[in-house]
Amino acid sequence: MTLPISETDFDAVIIGAGMSGLYQLIRLRELGMRVRVFEAGGGVGGTWYWNRYPGARFDSESYSYGYSFSKELLAEWDWTEHFAPQPETLRYLEHVADRFDLRRDIQFDSRVRSAHWQEEGRFWRVALEDGTTATSRFLVTAIGPLSAPTLPRIDGIDSFNGESCHTARWPHEPVSFDGKRVAVIGTGATGVQTIQEVAKTAKQLTVFQRTPNWCAPLLNRKIDKEEMVRIRSTYPDIFRRCQETFACFLHTADPRGTFDVTPEEREAFFEKLYAEPGFGIWVGNFNDILTNREANAQISDFMARKIRQRVKDPAIAEKLIPRNHGFGTRRVPLETRYYEVYNQPNVELVDLTETPIERVIRSGIRTTARDYDLDMIIYATGFDALTGAFDRIDFRGVDGRRLKDDWSEGAETYVGMAVEGFPNMLMLLGPHTALGNIPRSIEYNVDWVTDLLRFMRDRELTRVEATGEGVEAWMEMVERASEGLLSNEVNSWFTGVNTNIDGRHNRRLSRYSGSAPSYRERCNAVAKEGYKEMLLS
Ligand code: NAP
């Protein structure tokens, strides 16, 4: 028997009040739905609420990152830097929550423990950590692709006497490094931002590096009022461009291949990109650097020369040059005087491939070479990416199927937004959606989900589920989209590897790496054909 909508507590429950949850709430309210958002944190903002570590900021241009759906919001919000720092972005999202009066439907400090599908009445029963429950016809997950932090598997972490913290669980109170001996473990995008900031004031900073990454200059600048007026006048162009590019960034690949030009022209082009802000050097480079080994070797060699020029001690420079992967085959961290940090007398680089960490001890970190006495350890060790946030909630679908079990060998989704066996559950930024400049994907995913729910409301349908065939076809597309990418041969969260988690040491197909326009084309076709590929009743 199907319950009339009014017999569930809510028409939709959204898990998470980050960028995707907030926008989904706005859209579902427009459908007249009764919505409740459950948010684990004490405030809105998701990624920008949790990641308060020093130096956290955008790597996408601020004005390409904000929401595009509201002309009024675009008209009233001024970005003050080309790549806004975390406090500014959090203020922006708090402003959005206030402006659209969102908080009245958000329950904070409410971590969802489980969500169980009730086939009989066609609704979800959602339970929070505190034991309270709610029922809802639809469940929308807005839990983020990089939101479940992972600590390293190192013995003795709890025995350390000083302060320690994962970057994604940074305290809300100011943290001073003055006069302190600080360690940072991890040199991904987060570690790089943290290191360059901590190095400014710490008495001693020791960086424990397992794998160096290819970092490129961010070249951030302030935006004054006048420039903001000019940027605002180009918003339609900015967002149109983001719709057209491969990964929704302002940058797009050069039409030329690396070897279509002379060595001199190539060098000049690399220099030009190196001197420009943002991701241009990664996603606006020659069109073959991420697929052609020889082309990739050219840009990698250029980047290695830059590191050697910027780091004074040649031995340290060599340690900072990646050996096991080419440029751009992992996420490129953007940096501001990162390499120069290693010229400072208060900074030491420990290469964990030479002297691995044995354990954390009461006074600091013990490597195979020596003990490092420390006041603070910062873990910039990343996330259980893409599926980690799902694994942490006990999702049960039809016949009590556990999502975590179904996904134990890797996630399987339908256009990244639905899962066979989990009716009425829709995922924003689930595995296999287009990522890239994430808010652009968020707006697309939210609008797609909203259109589906509007379609169902108008036809008085109460159940939607992905089919096995639909999932299979989509997973084939995901596989095809990744063919030929050099990044497939490299360990990183792109390929589902996290050595701190059991069963995640081998590479797998974990994300959609095709273009955002092709992704949208596919999803638009599904909608246009009346969602025939899905089971609707
Ligand atoms: P990450 O890229 O996964 O980097 C984790 C780092 O920790 C790596 O250097 C890793 O070394 C190291 N590590 C992990 N376990 C270790 C262990 N047991 N011992 C020693 N080292 C260990 O994580 P992230 O830097 O937090 O970045 C994740 C993603 O978040 C980025 O790729 C990006 O998409 C996003 N992000 C975005 C921004 C932005 O837009 N501004 C900023 C930060 C992050 P290995 O490489 O050897 O595994």
XYZ file of C-alpha atoms and ligand atoms in Angstrom:
585
model
C 0.000 0.000 0.000
C 1.311 3.440 -0.895
C 1.076 6.057 1.806
C -0.490 9.343 0.807
C 2.326 11.899 0.823
C 1.032 13.667 3.919
C 1.487 10.548 6.046
C 5.253 10.716 5.916
C 6.942 13.334 8.114
C 8.478 14.935 5.032
C 8.224 14.767 1.280
C 11.989 14.896 1.039
C 14.895 14.568 3.419
C 18.190 16.029 2.249
C 21.334 14.820 3.976
C 23.869 17.646 4.147
C 23.721 21.457 4.100
C 26.745 22.126 1.917
C 26.560 23.755 -1.495
C 24.436 20.980 -2.977
C 22.061 20.541 -0.030
C 21.347 24.269 0.206
C 20.510 24.623 -3.466
C 18.409 21.446 -3.443
C 16.409 22.830 -0.532
C 15.644 26.005 -2.492
C 14.487 24.030 -5.520
C 12.353 21.519 -3.602
C 10.628 24.328 -1.732
C 9.662 25.719 -5.130
C 7.898 22.410 -5.802
C 5.925 22.992 -2.622
C 7.543 20.048 -0.873
C 7.912 19.667 2.869
C 11.669 19.318 3.228
C 14.024 18.676 6.128
C 17.781 18.914 5.846
C 19.859 16.973 8.348
C 23.352 18.390 8.758
C 26.088 16.838 10.896
C 27.889 20.160 11.395
C 26.856 23.101 13.523
C 26.373 25.359 10.507
C 25.910 25.437 6.743
C 28.748 25.157 4.239
C 29.806 21.500 4.028
C 33.370 21.422 2.718
C 33.768 25.094 3.594
C 32.419 24.540 7.090
C 34.762 21.647 7.897
C 37.964 22.558 6.047
C 39.091 25.545 8.101
C 42.754 24.662 7.934
C 45.229 27.509 7.443
C 45.516 28.559 3.828
C 42.336 26.816 2.619
C 41.015 28.577 -0.466
C 39.515 28.065 -3.923
C 41.535 26.700 -6.787
C 38.767 27.739 -9.219
C 38.170 31.425 -9.948
C 35.740 32.694 -7.277
C 33.273 34.136 -9.813
C 33.127 30.809 -11.669
C 32.510 28.928 -8.417
C 29.550 30.774 -6.842
C 25.944 29.833 -7.539
C 24.630 31.055 -10.863
C 20.901 30.448 -10.319
C 19.966 33.797 -8.787
C 20.514 37.137 -10.538
C 19.903 38.941 -7.248
C 22.565 36.894 -5.482
C 25.035 37.536 -8.290
C 24.221 41.232 -8.133
C 24.764 41.631 -4.417
C 27.782 39.425 -3.646
C 31.289 40.848 -4.104
C 34.235 38.456 -4.218
C 37.346 40.104 -2.809
C 39.973 37.747 -4.271
C 40.266 35.857 -7.530
C 40.637 32.662 -5.468
C 38.653 33.286 -2.303
C 39.911 32.059 1.065
C 37.783 29.633 3.093
C 36.386 32.229 5.558
C 35.022 34.287 2.651
C 33.390 31.255 1.009
C 31.839 30.213 4.295
C 30.487 33.761 4.723
C 29.061 33.525 1.212
C 27.230 30.277 1.966
C 25.957 31.680 5.268
C 24.690 34.671 3.317
C 22.894 32.322 0.886
C 21.295 30.485 3.814
C 20.071 33.764 5.310
C 19.020 35.394 2.067
C 16.812 32.460 1.070
C 15.704 31.843 4.640
C 16.998 28.271 4.538
C 17.888 27.647 8.178
C 14.294 27.032 9.283
C 14.333 23.732 7.372
C 17.819 22.651 8.442
C 18.466 20.644 11.577
C 22.110 21.116 12.600
C 24.305 18.834 14.727
C 22.269 15.965 13.327
C 24.378 13.211 11.838
C 22.393 10.622 9.909
C 23.184 7.101 11.092
C 20.910 5.068 8.838
C 18.329 5.306 6.091
C 16.150 2.267 5.457
C 13.732 1.929 2.550
C 10.210 0.835 3.453
C 8.791 -0.824 0.361
C 5.341 -1.289 1.819
C 4.658 2.411 2.200
C 7.248 3.660 -0.330
C 9.191 5.853 2.016
C 12.566 6.150 3.743
C 13.011 5.898 7.478
C 15.972 8.031 8.450
C 17.621 7.679 11.865
C 20.010 10.170 13.422
C 22.928 9.403 15.744
C 20.822 10.586 18.700
C 18.215 7.908 17.947
C 15.459 10.161 16.596
C 13.846 9.127 13.321
C 11.954 10.729 10.467
C 10.092 9.356 7.476
C 10.240 10.795 4.011
C 9.030 9.861 0.527
C 12.310 10.902 -1.082
C 15.878 10.925 0.129
C 18.446 13.211 -1.447
C 22.066 12.685 -0.496
C 24.148 15.855 -0.506
C 27.035 14.375 1.445
C 29.983 15.372 -0.735
C 32.620 13.463 -2.685
C 35.477 14.495 -0.372
C 33.915 14.689 3.071
C 34.968 11.571 4.987
C 38.481 12.332 6.288
C 40.980 9.526 6.762
C 43.832 9.486 9.255
C 46.985 7.645 8.260
C 47.496 4.111 9.405
C 50.362 4.803 11.711
C 50.793 3.155 15.089
C 50.665 5.330 18.156
C 48.612 8.278 16.815
C 46.704 8.468 20.099
C 49.877 8.419 22.187
C 51.061 11.873 21.034
C 51.209 14.400 23.896
C 50.909 17.550 21.782
C 48.094 18.968 19.655
C 47.019 17.049 16.561
C 44.300 17.452 13.999
C 43.114 16.347 10.556
C 42.798 19.352 8.235
C 39.121 18.576 7.596
C 38.385 18.660 11.327
C 40.186 21.914 12.058
C 39.119 23.703 15.277
C 36.839 26.730 15.075
C 39.084 28.696 17.428
C 42.206 30.390 16.023
C 45.287 28.139 16.079
C 48.701 29.738 16.533
C 51.931 28.192 15.258
C 54.135 30.810 16.894
C 57.109 29.250 18.568
C 55.857 25.737 17.807
C 57.472 22.711 16.187
C 54.841 21.603 13.705
C 54.647 18.529 11.464
C 52.494 18.239 8.364
C 51.878 14.746 6.973
C 50.561 14.790 3.416
C 51.400 16.870 0.356
C 48.180 16.833 -1.703
C 46.203 20.002 -2.501
C 45.362 20.403 1.195
C 48.880 19.726 2.494
C 50.397 22.225 0.052
C 47.997 25.004 1.112
C 48.632 24.209 4.775
C 52.422 23.981 4.498
C 52.868 27.333 2.775
C 50.809 29.016 5.498
C 52.242 27.269 8.568
C 55.790 27.927 7.358
C 55.195 31.664 7.808
C 55.045 31.549 11.598
C 56.066 28.136 12.945
C 59.358 27.923 14.797
C 60.063 24.699 12.944
C 57.995 23.006 10.250
C 58.737 19.411 9.282
C 56.986 18.139 6.171
C 56.567 14.370 5.982
C 56.210 13.642 2.288
C 55.427 10.222 0.864
C 54.676 11.253 -2.725
C 55.476 14.699 -4.129
C 52.874 16.251 -6.429
C 53.314 18.533 -9.428
C 52.247 21.921 -8.062
C 51.512 24.943 -10.255
C 51.292 28.647 -9.367
C 47.887 29.916 -8.220
C 48.767 33.616 -8.740
C 45.923 34.909 -6.630
C 45.080 38.634 -6.606
C 42.685 40.912 -4.774
C 39.563 42.097 -6.593
C 38.711 45.752 -5.978
C 35.221 47.243 -6.336
C 35.885 48.434 -9.854
C 37.117 45.057 -11.058
C 34.147 43.360 -9.403
C 31.782 45.619 -11.362
C 33.524 44.548 -14.548
C 33.441 40.852 -13.588
C 29.761 41.134 -12.699
C 28.962 42.518 -16.126
C 30.497 39.376 -17.678
C 28.656 36.801 -15.545
C 26.545 35.540 -18.468
C 29.751 34.869 -20.440
C 31.488 33.279 -17.467
C 28.697 30.783 -16.853
C 28.161 30.094 -20.542
C 31.849 29.308 -20.858
C 31.728 27.005 -17.836
C 28.910 25.099 -19.552
C 31.014 24.612 -22.655
C 34.337 23.494 -21.214
C 35.331 19.896 -20.460
C 35.319 20.215 -16.659
C 33.272 23.421 -16.180
C 36.342 25.548 -15.488
C 36.980 28.816 -17.317
C 39.985 27.091 -18.902
C 39.734 24.774 -21.829
C 42.289 22.583 -23.621
C 44.288 24.129 -26.446
C 43.224 22.685 -29.812
C 46.866 21.865 -30.647
C 48.814 18.761 -29.732
C 52.181 19.057 -27.968
C 54.126 18.087 -31.091
C 52.129 20.264 -33.511
C 54.456 23.138 -32.631
C 58.215 23.702 -32.600
C 60.153 23.095 -29.356
C 60.532 26.885 -29.000
C 56.803 27.494 -29.398
C 56.096 24.706 -26.937
C 58.401 26.158 -24.329
C 56.902 29.630 -24.835
C 53.373 28.227 -24.413
C 54.311 26.387 -21.210
C 55.923 29.590 -19.883
C 52.789 31.562 -20.697
C 50.579 29.054 -18.868
C 52.947 28.950 -15.876
C 52.620 32.740 -15.586
C 48.803 32.650 -15.640
C 46.527 32.131 -12.638
C 44.585 28.970 -11.919
C 44.197 25.613 -13.597
C 45.090 26.747 -17.137
C 48.377 24.854 -17.107
C 46.482 21.660 -16.281
C 43.218 21.866 -18.214
C 44.114 24.587 -20.734
C 47.299 22.933 -21.962
C 47.986 21.070 -25.232
C 45.141 18.633 -25.832
C 47.259 15.477 -25.479
C 49.215 15.971 -22.255
C 46.903 13.703 -20.245
C 46.742 10.904 -22.826
C 50.041 10.820 -24.715
C 53.073 9.631 -22.755
C 55.617 11.605 -24.793
C 53.510 14.771 -24.619
C 53.150 14.326 -20.888
C 56.913 13.906 -20.541
C 57.402 17.348 -22.152
C 55.251 19.224 -19.652
C 56.572 17.122 -16.754
C 60.117 18.007 -17.757
C 59.166 21.706 -17.922
C 57.623 21.557 -14.431
C 60.664 19.708 -13.044
C 62.924 22.479 -14.353
C 60.741 25.055 -12.588
C 61.101 23.175 -9.301
C 64.892 23.044 -9.730
C 64.956 26.802 -10.414
C 62.873 27.645 -7.372
C 64.394 25.343 -4.742
C 67.940 26.326 -3.829
C 69.195 23.014 -2.457
C 69.441 20.647 -5.452
C 68.996 17.551 -3.262
C 65.734 18.905 -1.840
C 64.548 19.935 -5.307
C 65.036 16.365 -6.527
C 62.932 15.053 -3.623
C 60.124 17.449 -4.573
C 59.990 16.226 -8.169
C 57.461 13.423 -8.694
C 58.994 10.245 -10.154
C 56.065 7.866 -10.231
C 53.507 9.909 -12.167
C 53.429 12.557 -14.864
C 52.106 16.087 -14.576
C 48.314 16.302 -14.327
C 47.690 12.599 -13.814
C 46.728 13.384 -10.216
C 44.941 16.521 -9.002
C 47.400 19.409 -9.480
C 47.741 21.405 -6.242
C 47.887 25.143 -6.873
C 50.475 26.942 -4.801
C 51.705 30.321 -3.631
C 55.452 30.301 -2.956
C 55.192 26.608 -1.961
C 58.567 25.626 -3.376
C 60.280 28.660 -1.790
C 59.142 27.368 1.624
C 61.879 24.749 1.315
C 64.498 27.513 1.113
C 63.548 28.699 4.606
C 65.791 27.760 7.521
C 62.768 26.768 9.676
C 61.514 24.142 7.204
C 62.689 20.561 6.791
C 61.512 17.987 4.252
C 61.457 14.352 5.303
C 61.216 11.941 2.396
C 59.198 8.993 3.660
C 60.298 6.820 0.768
C 63.814 6.953 2.262
C 62.941 7.000 5.950
C 59.356 5.805 6.555
C 57.436 6.715 9.684
C 57.681 3.881 12.221
C 55.178 5.293 14.665
C 53.892 8.343 16.450
C 55.385 8.584 19.916
C 54.527 10.727 22.949
C 56.982 13.424 21.948
C 56.521 13.394 18.182
C 57.204 11.179 15.172
C 59.697 8.334 14.882
C 61.014 7.508 11.423
C 63.448 4.739 10.625
C 66.198 7.391 10.836
C 65.393 9.379 13.988
C 62.830 10.892 16.363
C 61.310 14.321 15.604
C 60.205 16.262 18.705
C 56.968 18.114 17.970
C 54.334 20.362 19.532
C 51.722 19.760 16.847
C 50.950 17.181 14.133
C 48.708 18.172 11.230
C 47.261 15.295 9.228
C 46.625 16.473 5.657
C 46.035 12.878 4.675
C 42.928 13.199 2.556
C 39.594 11.488 2.338
C 37.784 8.246 1.766
C 36.813 9.822 -1.528
C 33.584 9.462 -3.519
C 32.033 6.560 -1.591
C 33.349 7.164 1.954
C 30.466 9.391 3.016
C 28.014 6.743 1.731
C 29.790 3.911 3.541
C 29.478 5.804 6.812
C 25.660 5.755 6.672
C 23.770 2.475 6.897
C 21.730 2.754 3.684
C 19.372 -0.217 3.164
C 17.356 -0.566 0.011
C 14.842 -3.112 -1.274
C 14.801 -6.328 0.815
C 17.258 -4.788 3.268
C 20.158 -4.679 0.773
C 23.106 -2.734 2.187
C 24.585 -0.121 -0.113
C 28.014 -0.643 1.437
C 27.896 -4.336 0.517
C 26.646 -3.633 -2.991
C 29.519 -1.189 -3.462
C 32.245 -3.245 -1.779
C 34.002 -3.797 -5.125
C 33.256 -0.256 -6.322
C 30.167 1.902 -6.742
C 27.653 1.210 -9.479
C 25.260 4.002 -10.326
C 22.845 5.258 -12.916
C 24.145 8.617 -14.245
C 25.773 9.049 -10.848
C 22.425 10.038 -9.360
C 20.508 6.808 -8.721
C 21.186 3.222 -7.648
C 19.336 0.068 -8.592
C 17.644 -1.403 -5.499
C 17.508 1.973 -3.729
C 14.259 3.568 -4.890
C 13.542 7.250 -4.294
C 17.163 7.862 -3.283
C 18.789 10.524 -5.440
C 22.420 11.470 -5.129
C 23.958 14.895 -5.686
C 27.637 14.483 -6.521
C 27.316 10.742 -6.128
C 30.018 8.567 -7.684
C 30.112 8.927 -11.502
C 28.683 12.409 -11.833
C 30.802 14.970 -13.642
C 33.055 16.708 -11.099
C 35.538 19.418 -12.181
C 34.388 22.871 -11.079
C 32.020 21.323 -8.575
C 29.298 23.992 -8.101
C 28.551 23.880 -11.809
C 27.921 20.123 -11.515
C 25.919 20.689 -8.346
C 23.556 23.102 -10.049
C 23.070 20.695 -12.924
C 22.483 17.668 -10.665
C 20.049 19.550 -8.425
C 18.059 20.829 -11.402
C 17.923 17.319 -12.884
C 16.686 15.809 -9.617
C 14.154 18.623 -9.228
C 12.824 18.085 -12.751
C 12.437 14.373 -12.049
C 10.520 15.025 -8.837
C 8.338 17.606 -10.593
C 7.620 15.068 -13.340
C 6.585 12.519 -10.697
C 4.475 15.000 -8.750
C 2.592 16.056 -11.869
C 1.754 12.425 -12.653
C 1.128 11.370 -9.052
C 3.986 8.871 -9.159
C 5.536 7.872 -5.853
C 8.380 5.508 -6.698
C 11.412 5.804 -8.949
C 14.276 3.367 -9.297
C 17.224 2.846 -11.616
C 17.185 -0.403 -13.580
C 19.989 -2.962 -13.775
C 20.266 -2.368 -17.532
C 20.420 1.390 -17.027
C 23.227 0.989 -14.501
C 25.116 -1.389 -16.756
C 24.863 0.959 -19.721
C 26.005 3.946 -17.664
C 28.945 2.047 -16.179
C 30.020 1.129 -19.704
C 29.980 4.818 -20.584
C 32.017 5.621 -17.494
C 34.529 2.982 -18.504
C 34.710 4.225 -22.093
C 35.200 7.803 -20.925
C 38.285 6.796 -18.965
C 39.955 4.889 -21.791
C 43.423 6.115 -22.674
C 43.891 8.411 -19.683
C 47.373 8.291 -18.175
C 45.774 8.917 -14.768
C 44.407 5.344 -14.903
C 47.941 4.124 -14.261
C 48.458 6.234 -11.142
C 47.390 5.705 -7.521
C 45.244 8.542 -6.160
C 41.672 9.197 -5.105
C 40.895 9.558 -8.828
C 41.523 5.824 -9.152
C 39.970 4.899 -5.812
C 43.218 4.205 -3.957
C 43.527 5.050 -0.262
C 46.197 3.071 1.537
C 44.658 3.948 4.892
C 41.538 1.888 4.166
C 41.247 -1.911 3.962
C 40.559 -3.207 0.483
C 41.414 0.069 -1.235
C 45.004 -0.530 -2.242
C 44.180 -1.413 -5.847
C 43.060 0.949 -8.569
C 39.458 0.806 -9.746
C 37.026 2.686 -11.917
C 35.749 5.141 -9.346
C 34.771 8.316 -11.146
C 33.341 9.586 -14.405
C 36.218 11.205 -16.257
C 34.431 12.201 -19.447
C 33.385 15.737 -20.266
C 30.677 17.626 -18.431
C 28.871 18.503 -21.688
C 28.633 14.795 -22.645
C 27.418 13.987 -19.155
C 24.691 16.606 -19.402
C 23.770 15.482 -22.893
C 23.215 11.952 -21.588
C 21.179 13.076 -18.571
C 19.130 15.566 -20.626
C 18.198 12.749 -23.007
C 16.934 10.642 -20.093
C 14.709 13.499 -18.936
C 13.515 14.343 -22.434
C 12.356 10.789 -22.976
C 10.239 10.948 -19.832
C 12.710 8.947 -17.677
C 11.717 5.789 -19.579
C 15.019 4.206 -18.619
C 13.959 4.312 -14.979
C 11.220 2.339 -13.239
C 8.456 4.769 -12.366
C 5.172 3.948 -10.677
P 44.990 13.816 -1.057
O 45.163 14.481 -2.353
O 44.427 12.464 -1.025
O 46.407 13.848 -0.340
C 46.649 13.129 0.831
C 48.114 13.226 1.156
O 48.368 12.511 2.356
C 49.004 12.600 0.082
O 50.176 13.343 -0.024
C 49.270 11.206 0.653
O 50.432 10.598 0.182
C 49.414 11.552 2.123
N 49.185 10.398 2.976
C 48.043 9.690 3.117
N 48.248 8.676 3.981
C 49.528 8.738 4.368
C 50.318 7.947 5.234
N 49.803 6.884 5.850
N 51.606 8.308 5.400
C 52.118 9.377 4.778
N 51.419 10.165 3.946
C 50.142 9.835 3.736
O 44.068 14.689 -0.081
P 43.890 16.281 -0.030
O 45.177 16.968 -0.170
O 43.057 16.555 1.170
O 43.055 16.599 -1.319
C 41.929 15.829 -1.691
C 41.152 16.577 -2.745
O 40.399 17.622 -2.138
C 41.988 17.290 -3.781
O 42.480 16.428 -4.752
C 41.001 18.285 -4.304
O 40.119 17.727 -5.219
C 40.252 18.672 -3.037
N 40.832 19.916 -2.497
C 40.495 21.064 -3.132
C 41.035 22.237 -2.714
C 40.651 23.489 -3.434
O 39.927 23.495 -4.378
N 41.134 24.582 -3.073
C 41.923 22.277 -1.657
C 42.242 21.089 -1.022
C 41.697 19.903 -1.455
P 50.368 9.636 -1.111
O 50.201 10.569 -2.260
O 51.651 8.917 -1.094
O 49.177 8.750 -0.931
